Short mmCIF file of C-alpha atoms in Angstrom, two decimals:
data_model
loop_
_atom_site.label_atom_id
_atom_site.label_comp_id
_atom_site.label_asym_id
_atom_site.label_seq_id
_atom_site.Cartn_x
_atom_site.Cartn_y
_atom_site.Cartn_z
CA VAL A 299 0.00 0.00 0.00
CA SER A 300 1.26 3.49 -0.86
CA LEU A 301 -0.27 6.95 -1.05
CA SER A 302 1.08 7.07 -4.59
CA GLY A 303 -0.74 3.85 -5.52
CA TYR A 304 -4.12 3.24 -7.18
CA GLU A 305 -7.09 1.14 -6.12
CA SER A 306 -7.12 -0.41 -9.59
CA ASN A 307 -3.62 -1.85 -9.08
CA ASN A 308 -3.07 -5.49 -8.16
CA GLY A 309 -1.03 -4.72 -5.03
CA ILE A 310 1.65 -7.35 -5.66
CA ALA A 311 4.61 -4.93 -5.76
CA HIS A 312 5.53 -1.39 -4.77
CA ALA A 313 5.12 -0.20 -8.37
CA SER A 314 1.57 -1.58 -8.40
CA ALA A 315 0.59 -0.72 -4.81
CA PHE A 316 -2.93 -0.11 -3.60
CA LYS A 317 -3.70 3.42 -2.47
CA THR A 318 -5.73 2.78 0.69
CA PHE A 319 -5.48 0.61 3.76
CA TYR A 320 -9.07 -0.49 3.16
CA LYS A 321 -8.30 -1.93 -0.26
CA ALA A 322 -5.02 -3.51 0.83
CA VAL A 323 -6.46 -5.20 3.92
CA SER A 324 -9.51 -6.45 2.03
CA SER A 325 -7.14 -8.24 -0.35
CA LEU A 326 -5.22 -10.13 2.35
CA SER A 327 -5.31 -13.90 2.76
CA PRO A 328 -3.62 -16.16 5.36
CA GLY A 329 0.14 -16.16 4.83
CA ASP A 330 0.21 -12.74 3.13
CA THR A 331 2.35 -9.78 4.16
CA LEU A 332 1.10 -6.23 3.80
CA TYR A 333 4.05 -3.91 3.15
CA ILE A 334 3.40 -0.24 3.90
CA ALA A 335 5.37 2.39 1.99
CA GLY A 336 6.97 5.09 4.11
CA CYS A 337 4.66 8.05 4.57
CA ILE A 338 2.24 9.76 7.00
CA TYR A 339 -1.20 8.18 6.64
CA THR A 340 -4.23 10.10 7.91
CA SER A 341 -6.75 7.28 7.52
CA PRO A 342 -7.09 4.61 10.23
CA LEU A 343 -5.59 1.16 9.72
CA ILE A 344 -8.28 -1.43 10.46
CA ILE A 345 -7.01 -5.01 10.23
CA ASN A 346 -10.13 -7.16 10.15
CA LYS A 347 -8.80 -10.10 8.16
CA SER A 348 -7.41 -13.20 9.91
CA GLY A 349 -4.54 -15.55 9.30
CA THR A 350 -4.42 -19.11 10.58
CA SER A 351 -2.23 -20.85 13.14
CA GLU A 352 -0.01 -22.08 10.29
CA ASN A 353 -0.14 -18.95 8.13
CA HIS A 354 -0.14 -15.61 9.90
CA ILE A 355 -0.87 -12.30 8.25
CA ARG A 356 1.98 -9.81 8.68
CA VAL A 357 1.76 -6.02 8.48
CA LYS A 358 4.95 -3.97 8.41
CA PRO A 359 6.75 -1.10 6.65
CA ILE A 360 8.81 -1.63 3.54
CA SER A 361 12.33 -2.28 4.78
CA GLY A 362 14.14 0.91 5.75
CA GLN A 363 11.08 3.14 5.45
CA ASN A 364 9.27 4.99 8.25
CA VAL A 365 5.51 4.73 8.56
CA THR A 366 3.34 7.03 10.63
CA VAL A 367 -0.40 6.51 11.04
CA ASN A 368 -1.81 9.83 12.20
CA SER A 369 -5.57 9.50 12.12
CA THR A 370 -7.99 11.47 14.28
CA ASP A 371 -10.52 8.61 14.17
CA ASN A 372 -11.53 7.04 17.46
CA ARG A 373 -9.05 4.21 16.88
CA THR A 374 -5.91 4.96 14.93
CA ILE A 375 -5.03 1.29 14.40
CA SER A 376 -7.44 -1.51 15.25
CA VAL A 377 -6.73 -5.23 14.98
CA THR A 378 -9.92 -7.30 15.10
CA GLY A 379 -8.60 -10.24 13.12
CA ASN A 380 -6.70 -13.22 14.52
CA TYR A 381 -3.20 -14.56 13.88
CA ILE A 382 -1.78 -11.15 12.98
CA GLU A 383 1.80 -9.87 13.34
CA LEU A 384 2.17 -6.08 13.33
CA SER A 385 5.65 -4.59 13.46
CA GLY A 386 7.80 -1.58 12.79
CA ILE A 387 5.18 1.20 12.75
CA LYS A 388 7.31 4.04 14.02
CA SER A 389 4.70 6.45 15.32
CA MET A 390 0.94 6.71 15.74
CA ASN A 391 -0.77 9.94 16.72
CA GLY A 392 -4.13 11.54 17.15
CA GLY A 393 -6.74 8.91 17.98
CA TRP A 394 -8.59 8.29 21.24
CA THR A 395 -7.09 4.78 21.29
CA CYS A 396 -3.97 4.48 19.18
CA LEU A 397 -3.57 0.69 18.95
CA ASP A 398 -6.62 -1.41 19.78
CA LEU A 399 -6.03 -5.19 19.96
CA HIS A 400 -9.37 -7.00 19.93
CA GLY A 401 -8.14 -10.05 18.03
CA SER A 402 -6.43 -13.13 19.40
CA ASN A 403 -3.07 -14.75 18.66
CA LEU A 404 -1.43 -11.41 17.93
CA VAL A 405 2.19 -10.26 18.02
CA VAL A 406 3.00 -6.53 18.12
CA ASP A 407 6.71 -5.82 17.80
CA SER A 408 8.74 -2.60 17.72
CA VAL A 409 6.00 0.00 17.41
CA GLU A 410 6.08 3.53 18.81
CA VAL A 411 3.03 5.34 20.13
CA THR A 412 2.94 9.02 21.04
CA GLY A 413 0.31 11.73 21.30
CA CYS A 414 -2.60 9.37 21.99
CA GLN A 415 -5.62 10.82 23.77
CA SER A 416 -6.29 7.83 26.04
CA HIS A 417 -5.16 4.19 26.02
CA SER A 418 -2.12 4.01 23.78
CA ILE A 419 -1.91 0.23 23.30
CA ILE A 420 -4.77 -1.84 24.72
CA ALA A 421 -5.28 -5.61 24.56
CA PHE A 422 -8.72 -7.21 24.80
CA GLY A 423 -8.00 -10.55 23.11
CA LYS A 424 -6.29 -13.82 23.95
CA ASN A 425 -2.71 -14.91 23.33
CA VAL A 426 -1.37 -11.41 22.67
CA VAL A 427 2.31 -10.43 22.76
CA VAL A 428 3.46 -6.79 22.78
CA LYS A 429 7.24 -6.45 22.80
CA ASN A 430 10.13 -4.11 22.07
CA SER A 431 7.73 -1.15 21.77
CA THR A 432 7.73 2.39 23.13
CA VAL A 433 4.94 4.63 24.42
CA HIS A 434 5.65 8.19 25.47
CA ASP A 435 4.04 11.64 25.82
CA SER A 436 0.60 10.12 25.69
CA VAL A 437 -2.74 9.80 27.56
CA LEU A 438 -3.32 13.46 26.77
CA GLU A 439 -6.94 13.37 28.03
CA ASN A 440 -5.49 14.04 31.47
CA LYS A 441 -2.78 16.52 30.53
CA SER A 442 -4.57 19.21 32.54
CA LYS A 443 -4.24 16.87 35.55
CA THR A 444 -7.66 17.91 36.81
CA ALA A 445 -9.46 14.57 36.37
CA SER A 446 -10.11 12.48 39.46
CA GLY A 447 -9.75 9.23 37.52
CA GLY A 448 -10.75 7.41 34.39
CA TRP A 449 -7.72 8.26 32.29
CA GLY A 450 -5.99 5.73 30.12
CA SER A 451 -2.76 3.75 30.20
CA GLY A 452 0.31 3.57 28.03
CA LEU A 453 0.12 -0.23 27.80
CA LYS A 454 -3.12 -1.82 28.98
CA VAL A 455 -4.60 -5.29 29.49
CA GLU A 456 -8.37 -4.84 29.58
CA HIS A 457 -11.39 -6.77 30.83
CA GLY A 458 -11.46 -10.41 29.72
CA ALA A 459 -8.05 -10.46 28.05
CA GLN A 460 -6.01 -13.54 28.84
CA ASP A 461 -2.63 -15.09 28.12
CA ILE A 462 -0.95 -11.72 27.58
CA LEU A 463 2.80 -11.06 27.47
CA PHE A 464 4.20 -7.51 27.60
CA GLU A 465 7.98 -7.80 27.26
CA ASN A 466 10.88 -5.40 26.79
CA ASN A 467 8.70 -2.33 26.29
CA LYS A 468 9.34 1.22 27.49
CA VAL A 469 6.58 3.57 28.71
CA TYR A 470 7.31 7.06 29.98
CA ASN A 471 5.93 10.60 30.26
CA THR A 472 2.26 9.67 30.12
CA TYR A 473 -0.51 11.47 31.98
CA GLY A 474 -2.08 8.21 33.15
CA GLU A 475 -0.94 4.74 34.18
CA GLY A 476 2.21 3.46 32.55
CA ILE A 477 1.73 -0.33 32.15
CA ALA A 478 -1.46 -1.80 33.60
CA THR A 479 -3.78 -4.77 33.77
CA THR A 480 -7.44 -4.46 34.70
CA MET A 481 -9.52 -7.65 34.92
CA GLY A 482 -6.95 -9.69 32.99
CA THR A 483 -6.00 -13.34 33.39
CA ASN A 484 -2.63 -15.03 32.86
CA VAL A 485 -0.68 -11.81 32.33
CA ILE A 486 3.12 -11.45 32.29
CA PHE A 487 4.93 -8.11 32.48
CA ARG A 488 8.60 -8.90 31.94
CA GLY A 489 11.67 -6.84 31.17
CA ASN A 490 9.74 -3.58 30.76
CA ILE A 491 10.86 -0.09 31.75
CA ALA A 492 8.35 2.48 33.03
CA TYR A 493 9.21 5.89 34.41
CA ASP A 494 7.64 9.29 35.06
CA ASN A 495 4.02 8.31 34.51
CA TYR A 496 1.37 10.38 36.25
CA SER A 497 -0.79 7.77 37.98
CA ALA A 498 1.46 4.74 38.54
CA ASN A 499 4.33 3.31 36.57
CA PHE A 500 2.87 -0.21 36.85
CA TYR A 501 -0.70 -0.94 37.98
CA LEU A 502 -2.14 -4.35 38.85
CA ASP A 503 -5.91 -3.97 39.17
CA ASN A 504 -8.38 -6.77 39.98
CA SER A 505 -6.58 -9.36 37.84
CA HIS A 506 -5.43 -12.90 38.54
CA ASN A 507 -2.49 -15.07 37.58
CA VAL A 508 -0.26 -12.04 37.04
CA THR A 509 3.54 -11.97 37.03
CA PHE A 510 5.68 -8.81 37.27
CA GLU A 511 9.22 -9.99 36.62
CA ASN A 512 12.52 -8.27 35.85
CA ASN A 513 10.97 -4.84 35.24
CA ILE A 514 12.47 -1.44 36.01
CA SER A 515 10.27 1.27 37.50
CA TYR A 516 11.67 4.64 38.41
CA CYS A 517 10.79 8.27 38.99
CA THR A 518 12.92 11.33 38.34
CA ASN A 519 12.42 14.82 39.68
CA ASN A 520 10.27 15.77 36.68
CA THR A 521 7.37 17.41 38.50
CA GLU A 522 5.31 17.56 35.28
CA TYR A 523 4.31 13.98 36.06
CA TYR A 524 3.77 14.39 39.80
CA ARG A 525 0.27 13.58 41.02
CA ASP A 526 -0.93 15.47 44.10
CA GLY A 527 2.58 16.81 44.58
CA HIS A 528 4.48 13.53 44.47
CA PRO A 529 5.84 11.07 41.89
CA ALA A 530 4.14 7.83 40.95
CA SER A 531 4.15 4.52 42.77
CA GLY A 532 6.61 1.99 41.44
CA ILE A 533 4.11 -0.88 41.36
CA LEU A 534 0.58 -0.13 42.57
CA ILE A 535 -1.97 -2.85 43.34
CA GLY A 536 -5.70 -2.23 43.62
CA GLU A 537 -8.99 -4.02 43.31
CA GLU A 538 -11.46 -1.60 41.82
CA ASP A 539 -15.16 -2.37 41.60
CA TYR A 540 -16.38 -2.68 38.01
CA ASN A 541 -19.71 -4.37 38.66
CA ASN A 542 -21.57 -1.39 37.23
CA ARG A 543 -19.93 -2.17 33.88
CA TRP A 544 -18.98 -5.87 34.02
CA SER A 545 -21.09 -7.75 36.54
CA ASP A 546 -19.44 -11.03 35.53
CA TRP A 547 -16.09 -10.23 37.14
CA GLY A 548 -16.37 -9.64 40.88
CA ALA A 549 -13.28 -9.79 43.12
CA ARG A 550 -10.51 -11.75 41.38
CA LEU A 551 -7.26 -10.25 42.58
CA GLY A 552 -4.94 -13.14 43.29
CA ASN A 553 -2.12 -15.49 42.41
CA ILE A 554 0.26 -12.61 41.85
CA ARG A 555 4.05 -12.85 41.53
CA ILE A 556 6.12 -9.68 41.86
CA ILE A 557 9.72 -10.80 41.60
CA ASN A 558 13.15 -9.50 40.57
CA ASN A 559 12.02 -5.92 39.88
CA LEU A 560 14.08 -2.74 40.34
CA ILE A 561 12.26 0.31 41.73
CA HIS A 562 13.96 3.65 42.30
CA GLY A 563 12.99 7.15 43.39
CA CYS A 564 9.20 6.71 43.44
CA ALA A 565 6.67 7.72 46.09
CA SER A 566 6.31 4.08 47.14
CA GLY A 567 7.82 0.83 46.04
CA ILE A 568 5.13 -1.87 45.91
CA LYS A 569 1.80 -0.83 47.38
CA PHE A 570 -1.63 -2.47 47.69
CA TYR A 571 -3.78 0.51 48.56
CA ARG A 572 -7.05 -1.37 49.22
CA ALA A 573 -9.90 -3.41 47.77
CA GLU A 574 -12.86 -1.33 46.63
CA ILE A 575 -15.12 -4.33 46.10
CA SER A 576 -16.84 -6.56 48.64
CA GLY A 577 -14.86 -9.72 49.30
CA GLY A 578 -11.74 -8.19 47.80
CA GLY A 579 -8.15 -8.85 48.76
CA ILE A 580 -5.03 -10.56 47.47
CA LYS A 581 -5.81 -14.26 47.28
CA GLY A 582 -2.38 -15.78 46.98
CA GLY A 583 0.81 -13.97 46.11
CA ILE A 584 4.56 -13.65 46.46
CA ILE A 585 6.58 -10.43 46.52
CA ALA A 586 10.20 -11.53 46.50
CA HIS A 587 13.71 -10.55 45.43
CA ASN A 588 12.84 -6.97 44.49
CA THR A 589 15.33 -4.13 45.01
CA ILE A 590 13.78 -0.80 46.00
CA THR A 591 16.01 2.23 46.49
CA SER A 592 15.96 6.01 47.11
CA LEU A 593 12.22 6.37 47.63
CA TRP A 594 10.80 9.89 47.52
CA HIS A 595 10.72 11.43 51.03
CA ASN A 596 11.50 7.99 52.54
CA GLY A 597 8.17 6.59 51.38
CA PRO A 598 6.99 3.05 52.10
CA GLY A 599 8.90 0.28 50.38
CA ILE A 600 6.35 -2.54 50.46
CA SER A 601 2.94 -1.98 52.03
CA LEU A 602 -0.17 -4.12 51.75
CA ALA A 603 -3.56 -3.01 52.97
CA ILE A 604 -5.01 -5.51 55.40
CA GLU A 605 -8.17 -6.91 53.81
CA PRO A 606 -10.25 -9.77 55.26
CA ALA A 607 -9.90 -11.77 52.02
CA ASN A 608 -6.09 -11.58 51.94
CA ARG A 609 -4.52 -15.01 52.17
CA ASP A 610 -1.34 -16.93 51.42
CA ILE A 611 0.92 -13.93 50.75
CA LYS A 612 4.68 -13.98 51.20
CA ILE A 613 6.99 -10.95 51.27
CA GLN A 614 10.50 -12.37 51.17
CA ASN A 615 14.09 -11.56 50.29
CA ASN A 616 13.53 -7.94 49.23
CA ILE A 617 15.94 -5.03 49.60
CA SER A 618 13.86 -1.98 50.41
CA SER A 619 15.02 1.47 51.46
CA GLY A 620 11.50 2.07 52.75
CA SER A 621 9.51 0.21 55.37
CA VAL A 622 8.08 -3.25 54.70
CA THR A 623 4.67 -3.67 56.35
CA GLY A 624 1.53 -5.73 56.06
CA SER A 625 2.20 -8.53 58.49
CA SER A 626 -0.89 -10.42 59.59
CA ALA A 627 -2.04 -13.99 59.95
CA THR A 628 -2.29 -14.20 56.17
CA ILE A 629 0.89 -12.29 55.23
CA THR A 630 4.37 -13.66 55.90
CA VAL A 631 7.13 -11.06 56.04
CA GLU A 632 10.64 -12.48 56.32
CA ASN A 633 14.27 -11.92 55.40
CA ASN A 634 13.93 -8.42 53.96
CA LEU A 635 16.72 -5.84 54.24
CA ASN A 636 16.32 -2.12 54.77
CA THR A 637 19.89 -1.30 53.76
CA THR A 638 22.78 -3.07 52.09
CA THR A 639 26.03 -2.21 50.35
CA PHE A 640 26.07 -1.77 46.57
CA ALA A 641 29.22 -1.72 44.47
CA THR A 642 28.15 1.64 43.05
CA THR A 643 25.29 4.10 43.51
CA PRO A 644 22.09 2.50 42.13
CA ASP A 645 21.10 4.08 38.83
CA PRO A 646 18.01 2.74 36.99
CA THR A 647 19.63 3.46 33.62
CA ASN A 648 22.34 0.97 34.62
CA PRO A 649 20.59 -2.08 36.14
CA HIS A 650 23.84 -3.75 37.18
CA SER A 651 24.46 -0.86 39.57
CA PHE A 652 21.85 -2.54 41.80
CA ILE A 653 24.10 -5.57 42.39
CA PRO A 654 25.29 -5.71 46.02
CA THR A 655 28.95 -6.21 46.84
CA ASN A 656 30.22 -9.72 47.55
CA THR A 657 30.50 -8.81 51.21
CA SER A 658 27.03 -7.30 51.40
CA SER A 659 24.54 -8.37 54.03
CA ALA A 660 22.31 -9.50 51.16
CA VAL A 661 24.59 -12.41 50.23
CA ASN A 662 23.45 -15.86 51.42
CA SER A 663 20.86 -14.26 53.74
CA GLY A 664 17.62 -15.21 51.99
CA VAL A 665 15.13 -17.95 52.60
CA ILE A 666 14.05 -20.47 49.97
CA SER A 667 11.55 -18.57 47.83
CA GLY A 668 10.94 -20.76 44.80
CA VAL A 669 12.27 -17.96 42.57
CA ASN A 670 14.86 -19.89 40.60
CA SER A 671 16.52 -17.10 38.58
CA ASP A 672 17.48 -13.48 39.16
CA PHE A 673 17.10 -10.21 37.23
CA ARG A 674 19.74 -11.18 34.67
CA GLY A 675 18.60 -14.81 34.32
CA SER A 676 21.27 -16.37 36.54
CA ALA A 677 20.18 -19.41 38.52
CA ARG A 678 19.30 -19.10 42.20
CA PRO A 679 21.07 -19.88 44.43
CA LEU A 680 24.52 -19.62 42.88
CA GLY A 681 26.10 -20.64 46.13
CA GLY A 682 24.99 -21.21 49.69
CA ASN A 683 21.59 -19.71 50.49
CA TYR A 684 19.50 -17.45 48.30
CA ASP A 685 20.75 -13.87 48.08
CA ILE A 686 18.38 -11.03 48.97
CA GLY A 687 17.32 -8.59 46.25
CA ALA A 688 16.93 -8.78 42.50
CA PHE A 689 20.44 -10.09 41.86
CA GLU A 690 22.09 -13.31 42.92
CA VAL A 691 25.61 -12.24 43.81
CA GLY A 692 26.79 -15.83 44.22
CA SER A 693 30.04 -15.37 46.13
CA THR A 694 30.48 -19.05 47.03
CA GLY A 695 29.49 -22.49 45.89
CA ALA A 696 28.55 -23.98 42.54
CA THR A 697 25.45 -23.64 40.46
CA PRO A 698 23.01 -26.34 41.62
CA SER A 699 21.49 -28.74 39.14
CA LEU A 700 17.86 -28.11 38.33
CA SER A 701 15.17 -30.67 38.89
CA PRO A 702 14.16 -32.56 35.73
CA ILE A 703 11.41 -31.20 33.52
CA SER A 704 8.19 -32.90 34.60
CA LYS A 705 6.39 -32.45 31.27
CA PRO A 706 7.40 -31.18 27.81
CA GLY A 707 7.40 -27.40 27.73
CA ASP A 708 7.69 -26.92 31.52
CA LEU A 709 10.90 -24.91 31.18
CA ASN A 710 10.74 -23.21 34.57
CA ARG A 711 9.91 -26.49 36.30
CA ASP A 712 6.80 -25.38 38.15
CA ASN A 713 4.76 -28.34 36.88
CA ARG A 714 2.74 -26.06 34.59
CA VAL A 715 2.97 -25.30 30.89
CA ASP A 716 2.00 -21.66 30.49
CA LEU A 717 3.17 -18.21 29.37
CA LEU A 718 5.93 -18.19 31.99
CA ASP A 719 7.58 -21.00 30.07
CA TYR A 720 7.08 -19.19 26.77
CA SER A 721 8.72 -16.08 28.22
CA TYR A 722 11.59 -18.24 29.51
CA LEU A 723 12.01 -19.72 26.02
CA LEU A 724 12.23 -16.31 24.31
CA THR A 725 14.62 -14.87 26.89
CA ARG A 726 17.11 -17.70 26.62
CA TYR A 727 16.88 -18.75 22.99
CA GLY A 728 15.81 -15.65 21.11
CA ASN A 729 12.70 -15.54 18.96
CA PRO A 730 12.67 -18.34 16.39
CA TYR A 731 9.47 -19.44 18.12
CA SER A 732 6.01 -17.91 18.10
CA ILE A 733 3.33 -18.03 20.73
CA ILE A 734 1.32 -20.10 18.26
CA GLU A 735 3.90 -22.88 18.42
CA PHE A 736 3.96 -22.69 22.17
CA ASN A 737 0.16 -22.95 22.25
CA LEU A 738 0.60 -26.41 20.68
CA LEU A 739 2.56 -27.44 23.76
CA ILE A 740 -0.20 -26.16 26.01
CA ALA A 741 -2.85 -27.90 23.91
CA ASN A 742 -0.99 -31.22 23.98
CA PHE A 743 0.32 -31.23 27.53
CA GLY A 744 -1.89 -28.76 29.36
CA GLN A 745 -1.19 -26.77 32.48
#
């Protein structure tokens, strides 16, 4: 497709390109690739065709060319089809929702979103991967900072979405939430960076089976993104009541894993502010091996509201410059450090600056947590006991052998075959695999 094309063309080469997205998309079949010529397009890109599990449809710029979709329609880009791969769109501006993912079995790679009015990238479907993408200077609906709530997110998992992986993305300078899940299931946020977002850098809201792993959340002194006079929370947890909109959901906050994250300079580290719905609370969770430093005005490091429905929660092996609270009959707090010695001053733009010294009090001081790797993917423990914080320093001993894989595809050895294993696969072996192939493992061997 090219603005210099014609609708009467056959669309099989640049010299015979279609003129409009509508014509080009309507001509797609499973296995096809839609190449977009470099230009600024003012019409929305609606991808309503579907590929198959064996033959995806791919949408991307012509190699070396920059594509901007700058439509003022309600949705700048909308993917309602299934088995779609969208990549390389450099910038999308203007719409209320810039990238709307209603389809399933989707991969979004290396896109950039800026200037969106509300949600910048939002996933409603199943088996959706968003990776290597950037959102910035967005969620402009709240730029006046007068709204009491209801603004959008840079990256968002929305009601009913499941099996979602957000990996290696960067979200910053938005006037809403940075990276968030609301009423999502089986969600992984891994290797993302979020900083200077107005509401919260990361927000976990009334979702279940959610993993925050190996992310970086930080706040600078940029007061443009301060809310009520202070920077954002590093990771905020809530359980909002959506029964007036989705009566099928109820209180489902639970089975959360917040592990190996770095948080720096924010108003709070990891905070569960409260449940707003009857029967709400965290129903199963672990907050372990996070490193939280230099909190704004010595704010709380890890704090969990005490809710009657809280149960089976462990707060273990964290380094936190702020207080760690929330102990009750249902919350175990153990082996956390308030201070330790780092080899250099922690700097979120240099993750390895958060590694403690070999003689630090964090070394060999942790309890067994079940978290078998650290921020950089090294095995835990490298020697002796588990180290406290996001990094395994490993000053003594040898790397232990891992237990055998109990079923094909169970790469992290938790006796489940799920998106955690898929994420493990991509991190260690690159990306010759697709989530479609991994779904075959789940279909054949189950969770």
